[in-house]
Tab-separated table of C-alpha atoms in Angstrom:
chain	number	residue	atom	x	y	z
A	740	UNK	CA	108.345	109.526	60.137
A	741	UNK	CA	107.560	106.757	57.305
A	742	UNK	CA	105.473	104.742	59.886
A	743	UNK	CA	103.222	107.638	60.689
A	744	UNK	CA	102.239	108.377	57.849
A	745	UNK	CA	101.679	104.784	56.291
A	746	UNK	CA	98.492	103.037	56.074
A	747	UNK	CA	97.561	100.920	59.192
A	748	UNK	CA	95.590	97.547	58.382
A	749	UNK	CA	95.475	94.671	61.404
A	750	UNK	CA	92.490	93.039	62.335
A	751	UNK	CA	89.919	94.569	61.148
A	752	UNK	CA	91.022	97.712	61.408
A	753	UNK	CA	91.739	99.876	58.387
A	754	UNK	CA	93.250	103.126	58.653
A	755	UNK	CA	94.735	106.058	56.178
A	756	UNK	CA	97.316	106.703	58.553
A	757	UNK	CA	98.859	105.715	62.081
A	758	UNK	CA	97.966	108.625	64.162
A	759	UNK	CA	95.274	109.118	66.237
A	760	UNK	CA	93.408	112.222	68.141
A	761	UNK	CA	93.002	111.086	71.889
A	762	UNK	CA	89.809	111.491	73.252
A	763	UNK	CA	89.764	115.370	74.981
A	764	UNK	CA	86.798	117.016	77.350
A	765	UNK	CA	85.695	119.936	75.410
A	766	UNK	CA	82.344	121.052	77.427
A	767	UNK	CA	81.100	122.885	73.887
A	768	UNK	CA	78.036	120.105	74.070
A	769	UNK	CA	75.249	123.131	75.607
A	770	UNK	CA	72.673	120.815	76.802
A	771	UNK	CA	74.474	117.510	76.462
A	772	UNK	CA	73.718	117.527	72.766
A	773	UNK	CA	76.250	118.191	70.274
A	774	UNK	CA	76.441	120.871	67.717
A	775	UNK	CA	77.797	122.221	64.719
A	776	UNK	CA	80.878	123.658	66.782
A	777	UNK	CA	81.593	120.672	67.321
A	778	UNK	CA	81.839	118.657	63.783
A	779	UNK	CA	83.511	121.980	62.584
A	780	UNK	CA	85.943	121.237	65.522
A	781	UNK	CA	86.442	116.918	64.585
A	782	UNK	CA	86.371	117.546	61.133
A	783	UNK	CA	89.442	120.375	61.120
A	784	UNK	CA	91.400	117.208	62.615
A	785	UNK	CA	90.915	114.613	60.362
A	786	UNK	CA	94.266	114.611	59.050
A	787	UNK	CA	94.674	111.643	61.443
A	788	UNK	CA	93.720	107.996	60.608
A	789	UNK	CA	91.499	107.595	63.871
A	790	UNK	CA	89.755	110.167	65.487
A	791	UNK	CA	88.273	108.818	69.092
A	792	UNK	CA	86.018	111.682	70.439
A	793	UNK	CA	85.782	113.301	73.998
A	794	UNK	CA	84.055	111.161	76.515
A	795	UNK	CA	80.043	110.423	75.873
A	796	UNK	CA	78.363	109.726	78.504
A	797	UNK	CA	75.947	106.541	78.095
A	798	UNK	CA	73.089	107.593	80.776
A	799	UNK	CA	72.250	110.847	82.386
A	800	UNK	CA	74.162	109.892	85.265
A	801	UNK	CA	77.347	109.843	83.510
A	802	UNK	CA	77.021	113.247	82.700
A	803	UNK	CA	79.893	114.517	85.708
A	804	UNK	CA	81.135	117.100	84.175
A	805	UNK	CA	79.138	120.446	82.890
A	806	UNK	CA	78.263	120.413	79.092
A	807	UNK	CA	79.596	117.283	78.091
A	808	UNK	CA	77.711	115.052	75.590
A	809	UNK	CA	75.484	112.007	75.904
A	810	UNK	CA	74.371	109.533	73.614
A	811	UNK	CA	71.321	108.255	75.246
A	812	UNK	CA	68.565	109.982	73.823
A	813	UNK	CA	67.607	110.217	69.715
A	814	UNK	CA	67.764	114.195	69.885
A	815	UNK	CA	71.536	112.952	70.695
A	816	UNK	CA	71.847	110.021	68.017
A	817	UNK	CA	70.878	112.423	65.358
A	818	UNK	CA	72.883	115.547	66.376
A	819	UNK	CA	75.967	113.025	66.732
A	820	UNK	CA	75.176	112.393	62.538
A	821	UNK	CA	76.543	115.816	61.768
A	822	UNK	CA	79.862	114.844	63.585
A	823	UNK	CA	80.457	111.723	62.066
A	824	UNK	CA	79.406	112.946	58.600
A	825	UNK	CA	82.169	115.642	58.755
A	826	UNK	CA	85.230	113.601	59.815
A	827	UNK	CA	83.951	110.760	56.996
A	828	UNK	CA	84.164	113.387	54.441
A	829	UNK	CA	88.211	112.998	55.268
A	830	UNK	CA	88.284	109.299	54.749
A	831	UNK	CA	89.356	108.861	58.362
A	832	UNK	CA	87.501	106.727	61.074
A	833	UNK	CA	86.006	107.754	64.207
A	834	UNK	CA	85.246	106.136	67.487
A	835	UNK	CA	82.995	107.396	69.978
A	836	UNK	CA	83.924	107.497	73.626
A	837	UNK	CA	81.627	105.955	75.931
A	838	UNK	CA	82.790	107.843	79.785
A	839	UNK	CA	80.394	107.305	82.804
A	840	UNK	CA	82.056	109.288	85.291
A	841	UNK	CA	80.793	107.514	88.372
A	842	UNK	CA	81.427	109.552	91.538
A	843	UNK	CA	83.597	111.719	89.760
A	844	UNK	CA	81.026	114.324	89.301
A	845	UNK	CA	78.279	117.201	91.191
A	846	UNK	CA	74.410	117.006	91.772
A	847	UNK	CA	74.467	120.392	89.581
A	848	UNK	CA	75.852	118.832	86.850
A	849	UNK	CA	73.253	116.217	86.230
A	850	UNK	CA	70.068	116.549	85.080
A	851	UNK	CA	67.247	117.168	87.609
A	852	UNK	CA	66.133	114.273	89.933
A	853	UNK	CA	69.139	112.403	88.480
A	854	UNK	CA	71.357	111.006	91.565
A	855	UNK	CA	75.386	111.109	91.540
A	856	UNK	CA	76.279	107.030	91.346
A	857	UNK	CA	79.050	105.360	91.904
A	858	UNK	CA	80.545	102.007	92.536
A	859	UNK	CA	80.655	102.573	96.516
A	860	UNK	CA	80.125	105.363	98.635
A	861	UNK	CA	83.887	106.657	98.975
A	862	UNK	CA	83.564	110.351	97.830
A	863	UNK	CA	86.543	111.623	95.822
A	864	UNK	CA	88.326	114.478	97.320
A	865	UNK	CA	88.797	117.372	95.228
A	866	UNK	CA	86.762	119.674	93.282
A	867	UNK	CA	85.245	119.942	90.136
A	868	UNK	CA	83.306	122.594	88.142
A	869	UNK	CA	79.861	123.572	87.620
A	870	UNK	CA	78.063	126.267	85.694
A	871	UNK	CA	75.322	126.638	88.307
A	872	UNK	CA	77.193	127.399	91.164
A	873	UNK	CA	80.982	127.771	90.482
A	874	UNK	CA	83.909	125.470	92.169
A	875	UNK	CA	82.173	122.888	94.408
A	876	UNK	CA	83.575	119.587	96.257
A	877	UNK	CA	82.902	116.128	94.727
A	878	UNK	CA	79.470	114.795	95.428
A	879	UNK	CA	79.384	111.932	97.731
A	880	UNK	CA	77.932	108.328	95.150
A	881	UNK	CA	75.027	106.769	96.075
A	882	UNK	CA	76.682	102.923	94.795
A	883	UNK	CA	74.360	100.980	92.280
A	884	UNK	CA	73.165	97.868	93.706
A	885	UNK	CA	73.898	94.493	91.885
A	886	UNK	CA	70.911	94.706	90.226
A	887	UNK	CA	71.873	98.476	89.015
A	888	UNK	CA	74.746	97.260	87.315
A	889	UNK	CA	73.320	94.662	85.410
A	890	UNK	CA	71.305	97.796	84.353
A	891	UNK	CA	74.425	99.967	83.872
A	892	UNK	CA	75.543	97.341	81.447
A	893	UNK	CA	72.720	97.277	79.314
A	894	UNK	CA	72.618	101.947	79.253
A	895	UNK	CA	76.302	101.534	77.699
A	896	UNK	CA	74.970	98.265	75.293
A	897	UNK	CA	72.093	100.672	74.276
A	898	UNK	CA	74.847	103.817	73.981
A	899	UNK	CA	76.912	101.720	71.097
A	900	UNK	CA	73.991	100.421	69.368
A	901	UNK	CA	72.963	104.405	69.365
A	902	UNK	CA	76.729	105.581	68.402
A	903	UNK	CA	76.513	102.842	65.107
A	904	UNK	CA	72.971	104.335	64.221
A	905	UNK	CA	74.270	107.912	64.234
A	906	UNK	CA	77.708	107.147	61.726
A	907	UNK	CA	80.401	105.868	64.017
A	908	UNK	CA	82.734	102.739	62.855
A	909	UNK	CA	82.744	101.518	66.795
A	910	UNK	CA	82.860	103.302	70.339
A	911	UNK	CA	85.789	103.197	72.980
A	912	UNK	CA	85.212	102.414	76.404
A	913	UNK	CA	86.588	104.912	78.866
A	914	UNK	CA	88.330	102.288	81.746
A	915	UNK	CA	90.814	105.533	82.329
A	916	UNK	CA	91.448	108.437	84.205
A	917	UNK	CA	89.321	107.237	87.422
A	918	UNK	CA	85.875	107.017	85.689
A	919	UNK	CA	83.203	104.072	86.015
A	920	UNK	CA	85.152	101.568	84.823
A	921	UNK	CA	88.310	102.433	86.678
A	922	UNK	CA	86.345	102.792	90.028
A	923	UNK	CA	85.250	99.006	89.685
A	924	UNK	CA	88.672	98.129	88.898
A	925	UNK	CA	90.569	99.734	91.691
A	926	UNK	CA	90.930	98.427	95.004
A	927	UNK	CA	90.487	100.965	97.294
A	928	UNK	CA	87.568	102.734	95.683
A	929	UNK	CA	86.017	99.100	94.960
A	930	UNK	CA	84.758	98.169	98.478
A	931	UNK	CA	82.027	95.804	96.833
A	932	UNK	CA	81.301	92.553	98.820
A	933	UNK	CA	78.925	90.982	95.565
A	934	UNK	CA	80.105	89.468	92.719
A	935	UNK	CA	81.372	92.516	91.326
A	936	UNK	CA	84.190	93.178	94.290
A	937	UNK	CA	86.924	91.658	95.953
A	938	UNK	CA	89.310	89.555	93.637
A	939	UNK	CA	90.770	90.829	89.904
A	940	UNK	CA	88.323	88.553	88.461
A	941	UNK	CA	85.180	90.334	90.472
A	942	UNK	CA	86.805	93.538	89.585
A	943	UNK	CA	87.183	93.415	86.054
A	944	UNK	CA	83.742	91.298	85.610
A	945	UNK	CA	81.517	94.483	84.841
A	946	UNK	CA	84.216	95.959	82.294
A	947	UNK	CA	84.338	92.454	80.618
A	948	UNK	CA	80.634	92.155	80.607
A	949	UNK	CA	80.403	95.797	78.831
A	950	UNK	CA	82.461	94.881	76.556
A	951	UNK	CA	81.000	91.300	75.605
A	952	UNK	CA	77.634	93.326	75.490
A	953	UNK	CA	78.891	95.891	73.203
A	954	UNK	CA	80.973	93.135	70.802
A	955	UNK	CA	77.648	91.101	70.687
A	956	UNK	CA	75.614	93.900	69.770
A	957	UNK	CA	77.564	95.840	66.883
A	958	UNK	CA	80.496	93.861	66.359
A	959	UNK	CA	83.615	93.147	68.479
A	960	UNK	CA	85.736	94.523	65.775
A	961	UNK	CA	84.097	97.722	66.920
A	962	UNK	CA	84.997	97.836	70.089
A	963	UNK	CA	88.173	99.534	71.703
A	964	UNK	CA	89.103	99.956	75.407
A	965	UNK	CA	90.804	102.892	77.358
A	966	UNK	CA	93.022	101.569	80.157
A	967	UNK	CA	95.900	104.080	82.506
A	968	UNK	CA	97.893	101.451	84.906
A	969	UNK	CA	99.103	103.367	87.711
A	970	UNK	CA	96.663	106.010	86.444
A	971	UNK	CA	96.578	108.468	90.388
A	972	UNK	CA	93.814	111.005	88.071
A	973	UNK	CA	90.189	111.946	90.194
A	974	UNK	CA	91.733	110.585	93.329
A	975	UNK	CA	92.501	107.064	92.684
A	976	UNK	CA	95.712	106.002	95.132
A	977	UNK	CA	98.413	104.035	93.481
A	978	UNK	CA	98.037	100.206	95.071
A	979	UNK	CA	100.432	97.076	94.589
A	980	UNK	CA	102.245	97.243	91.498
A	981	UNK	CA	102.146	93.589	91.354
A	982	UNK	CA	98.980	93.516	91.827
A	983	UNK	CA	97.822	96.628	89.014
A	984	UNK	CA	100.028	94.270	86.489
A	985	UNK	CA	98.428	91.537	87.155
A	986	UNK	CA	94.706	93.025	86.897
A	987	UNK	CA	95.637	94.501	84.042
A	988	UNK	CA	97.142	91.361	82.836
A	989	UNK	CA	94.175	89.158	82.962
A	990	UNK	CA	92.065	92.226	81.596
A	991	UNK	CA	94.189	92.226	78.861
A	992	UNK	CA	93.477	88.235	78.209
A	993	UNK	CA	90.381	88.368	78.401
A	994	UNK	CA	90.059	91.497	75.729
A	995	UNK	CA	91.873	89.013	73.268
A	996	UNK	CA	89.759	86.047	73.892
A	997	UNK	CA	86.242	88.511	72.976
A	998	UNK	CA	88.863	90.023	69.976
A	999	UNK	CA	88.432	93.465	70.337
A	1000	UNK	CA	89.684	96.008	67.902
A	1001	UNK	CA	91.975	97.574	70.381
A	1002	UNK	CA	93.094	98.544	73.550
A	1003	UNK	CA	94.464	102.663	74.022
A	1004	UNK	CA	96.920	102.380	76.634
A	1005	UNK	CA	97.380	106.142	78.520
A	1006	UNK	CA	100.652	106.287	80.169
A	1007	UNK	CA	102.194	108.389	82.978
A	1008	UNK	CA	105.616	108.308	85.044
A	1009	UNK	CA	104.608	105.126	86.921
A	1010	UNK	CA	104.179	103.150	84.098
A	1011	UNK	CA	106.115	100.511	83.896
A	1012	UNK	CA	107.833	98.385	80.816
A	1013	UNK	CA	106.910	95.637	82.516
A	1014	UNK	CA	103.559	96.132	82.592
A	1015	UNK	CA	103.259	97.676	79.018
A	1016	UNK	CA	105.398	94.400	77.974
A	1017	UNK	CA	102.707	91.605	79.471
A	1018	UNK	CA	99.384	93.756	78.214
A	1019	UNK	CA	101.664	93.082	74.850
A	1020	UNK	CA	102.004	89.770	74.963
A	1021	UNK	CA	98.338	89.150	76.149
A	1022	UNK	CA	96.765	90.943	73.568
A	1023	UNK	CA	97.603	90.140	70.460
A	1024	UNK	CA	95.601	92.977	68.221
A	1025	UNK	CA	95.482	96.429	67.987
A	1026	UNK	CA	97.390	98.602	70.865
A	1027	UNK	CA	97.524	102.232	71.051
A	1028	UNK	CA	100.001	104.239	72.902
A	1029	UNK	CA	99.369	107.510	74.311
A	1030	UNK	CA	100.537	110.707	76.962
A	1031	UNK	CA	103.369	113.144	76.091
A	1032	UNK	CA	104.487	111.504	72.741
A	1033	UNK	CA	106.223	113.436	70.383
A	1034	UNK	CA	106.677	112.606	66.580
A	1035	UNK	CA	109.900	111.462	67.074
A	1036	UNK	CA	108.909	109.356	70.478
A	1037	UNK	CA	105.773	108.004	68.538
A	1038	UNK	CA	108.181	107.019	65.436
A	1039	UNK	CA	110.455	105.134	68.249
A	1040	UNK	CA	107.027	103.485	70.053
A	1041	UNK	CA	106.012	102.115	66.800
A	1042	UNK	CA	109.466	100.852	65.463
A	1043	UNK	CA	109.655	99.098	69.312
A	1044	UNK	CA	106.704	96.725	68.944
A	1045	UNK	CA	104.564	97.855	72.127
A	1046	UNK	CA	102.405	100.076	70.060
A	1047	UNK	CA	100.723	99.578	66.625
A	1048	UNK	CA	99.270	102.872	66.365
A	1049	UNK	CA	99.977	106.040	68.426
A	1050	UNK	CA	97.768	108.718	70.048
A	1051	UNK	CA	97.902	112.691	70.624
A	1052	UNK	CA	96.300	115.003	72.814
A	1053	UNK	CA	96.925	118.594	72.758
A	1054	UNK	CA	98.879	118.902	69.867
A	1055	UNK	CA	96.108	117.625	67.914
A	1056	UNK	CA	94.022	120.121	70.770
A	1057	UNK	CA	96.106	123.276	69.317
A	1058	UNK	CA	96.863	122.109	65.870
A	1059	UNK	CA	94.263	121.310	63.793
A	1060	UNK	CA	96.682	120.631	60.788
A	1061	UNK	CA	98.658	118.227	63.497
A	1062	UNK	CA	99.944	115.529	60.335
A	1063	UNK	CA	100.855	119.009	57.865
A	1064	UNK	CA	103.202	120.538	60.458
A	1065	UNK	CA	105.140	117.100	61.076
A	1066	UNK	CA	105.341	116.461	57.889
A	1067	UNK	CA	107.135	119.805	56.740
A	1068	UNK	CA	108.788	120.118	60.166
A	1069	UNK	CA	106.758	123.357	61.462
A	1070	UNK	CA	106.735	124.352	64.921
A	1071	UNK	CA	103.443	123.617	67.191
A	1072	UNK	CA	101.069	126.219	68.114
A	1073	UNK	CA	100.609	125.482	71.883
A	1074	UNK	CA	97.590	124.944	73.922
A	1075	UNK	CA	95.545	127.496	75.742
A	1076	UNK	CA	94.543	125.724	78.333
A	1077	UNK	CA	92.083	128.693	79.930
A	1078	UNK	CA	90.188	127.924	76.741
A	1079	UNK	CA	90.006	124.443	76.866
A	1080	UNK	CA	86.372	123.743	78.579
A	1081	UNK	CA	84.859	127.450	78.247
A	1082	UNK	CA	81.853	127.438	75.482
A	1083	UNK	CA	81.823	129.020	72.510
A	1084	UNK	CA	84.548	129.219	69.512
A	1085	UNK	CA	87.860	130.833	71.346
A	1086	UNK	CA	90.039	128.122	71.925
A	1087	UNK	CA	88.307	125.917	69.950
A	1088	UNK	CA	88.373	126.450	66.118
A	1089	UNK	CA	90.737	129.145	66.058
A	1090	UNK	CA	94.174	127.651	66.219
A	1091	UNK	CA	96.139	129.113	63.174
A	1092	UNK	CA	96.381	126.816	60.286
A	1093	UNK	CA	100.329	126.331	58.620
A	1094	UNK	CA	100.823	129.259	56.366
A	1095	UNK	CA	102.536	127.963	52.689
A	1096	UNK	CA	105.805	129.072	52.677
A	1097	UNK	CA	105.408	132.347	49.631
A	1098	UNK	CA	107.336	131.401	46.125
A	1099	UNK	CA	110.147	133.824	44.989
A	1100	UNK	CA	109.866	134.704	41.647
């Protein structure tokens, strides 16, 4: 595990080690505003070089799921200081995650008079959780007008700027799991006929001009995208796998011509080498690989060349001490995932901490 655990420094980016904590919903955030459960919470894992938070969401309607935090309002900014202050205190770096969640959300999860938006009007079919009134279907997205985006773009500008005022060394963009940015990007869901639909290039044009915003504003070397190729997650159907290589292709280009810090590639079983292979050899900084890796698979990804760093999820979730039980070999405490999104402490900051092994006299 030498790679792991050596100092990571490309680009810009400057880390104590090569792991990094994958951005995980919590829903501890009561009233969208975080707390001191939850810098308790980052700064029990900042045994890792990079710690990218849970998704933030840049505008009230962002805010899909229930109890999630924003960072659009300075009760926010300053709560967020508490946060950063604690995983600092551990020399390691932290990234804020910027998620709109589009029309992946519920009317009773967003503040009142605040409208469920989305890049068109296809509703998502499923259901999702809210504290008001239990299990209910997805809303149905009221799409933002040209105009709107061009306002979208500027929430998440303002959302960084906010994120650097309250501590954090940069904010990742959530272009994952069927969010925002994923909903402009894909296909199907994309039924735009204006200048942000139709081709890859109309696609990926309000992801590029988020990040150009964001780059301008704070610094490009502060910037990081989340991307998941062949990602199927809140409903999006798998499409031409020519055609998801070459979007993410030319989004990959493009992310090296602004020079971002990074981009955190999540993987799943329809992932292909291929595709991991040309993101590669587009982008020529920082790439982080994540889903399912194990020490020994991370070790491996690192040693292969596709990834320079390498991200976990729930180990990091259910292991607070994550980098302590790899290094001595220790088992994993594993996740309790009926936990995972309920408020309050349980399942939060009581994982057991590796126990010193006692000396025999």
């Amino acid at each position: 595990m030498k790679t792991l655990f050596a100092p990571y420094n490309k680009h810009g980016l400057s880390l104590k080690n090569h792991m990094v904590m994958a951005p995980m919903t919590r829903s501890r955030a009561l009233g969208n505003i975080p707390n001191d459960l939850m810098a308790t919470y980052y700064g029990q894992r900042a045994g890792v070089g990079l710690i990218i938070t849970e998704g933030t969401a840049p505008a009230p309607e962002g805010l899909g799921y229930p109890r999630i935090p924003g960072i659009f309002s300075s009760a926010q900014t300053e709560a967020w200081k508490k946060v950063a202050a604690a995983i600092h205190a551990n020399g390691t770096k932290v990234f804020m995650q910027l998620m709109h969640t589009g029309r992946v959300g519920h009317p009773a999860n967003l503040p009142a008079e605040v409208v469920l938006r989305g890049v068109s009007s296809l509703k998502a079919a499923g259901q999702i959780w809210t504290d008001a009134e239990g299990m209910q279907d997805y809303g149905v997205p009221v799409p933002f007008t040209t105009t709107e985006v061009k306002e979208v773009v500027q929430q998440h500008i303002l959302a960084a700027k906010n994120a650097v005022t309250a501590g954090f060394d940069g904010v990742e963009l959530h272009g994952a799991n069927g969010y925002l940015m994923e909903q402009f990007l894909h296909p199907v869901v994309n039924d735009r006929t204006d200048a942000y639909g139709g081709s890859i290039e109309k696609r990926a044009a309000f992801v590029l001009e988020v990040v150009k915003g964001i780059a301008d504003a704070i610094g490009k070397e502060k910037v990081g995208l989340r991307i998941s190729p062949y990602n199927t997650y809140n409903d999006l159907s798998l499409y031409d796998a020519a055609e998801v290589q070459r979007t993410y292709e030319y989004l990959a280009q493009k992310l090296n011509d602004i020079g971002i810090a990074y981009i955190h590639i999540s993987t799943n079983a329809a992932t292909t080498p291929q595709t991991l292979q040309a993101i590669r050899d587009a982008f020529r900084h920082t790439i982080i690989l994540c889903n399912e890796l194990t020490a020994e698979s991370a070790e491996a990804a690192l040693h292969a060349g596709i990834a320079d760093l390498v991200a976990f999820g729930r180990p990091l979730l259910a292991n607070p001490d994550f980098e302590k039980r790899i290094a001595a070999g220790a088992p994993l405490n594993e996740a309790d995932f009926s936990t995972a999104f309920t408020p309050g402490e349980k399942g939060y900051l009581d994982y057991p901490l590796l126990q010193p092994i006692a000396q025999v006299s």
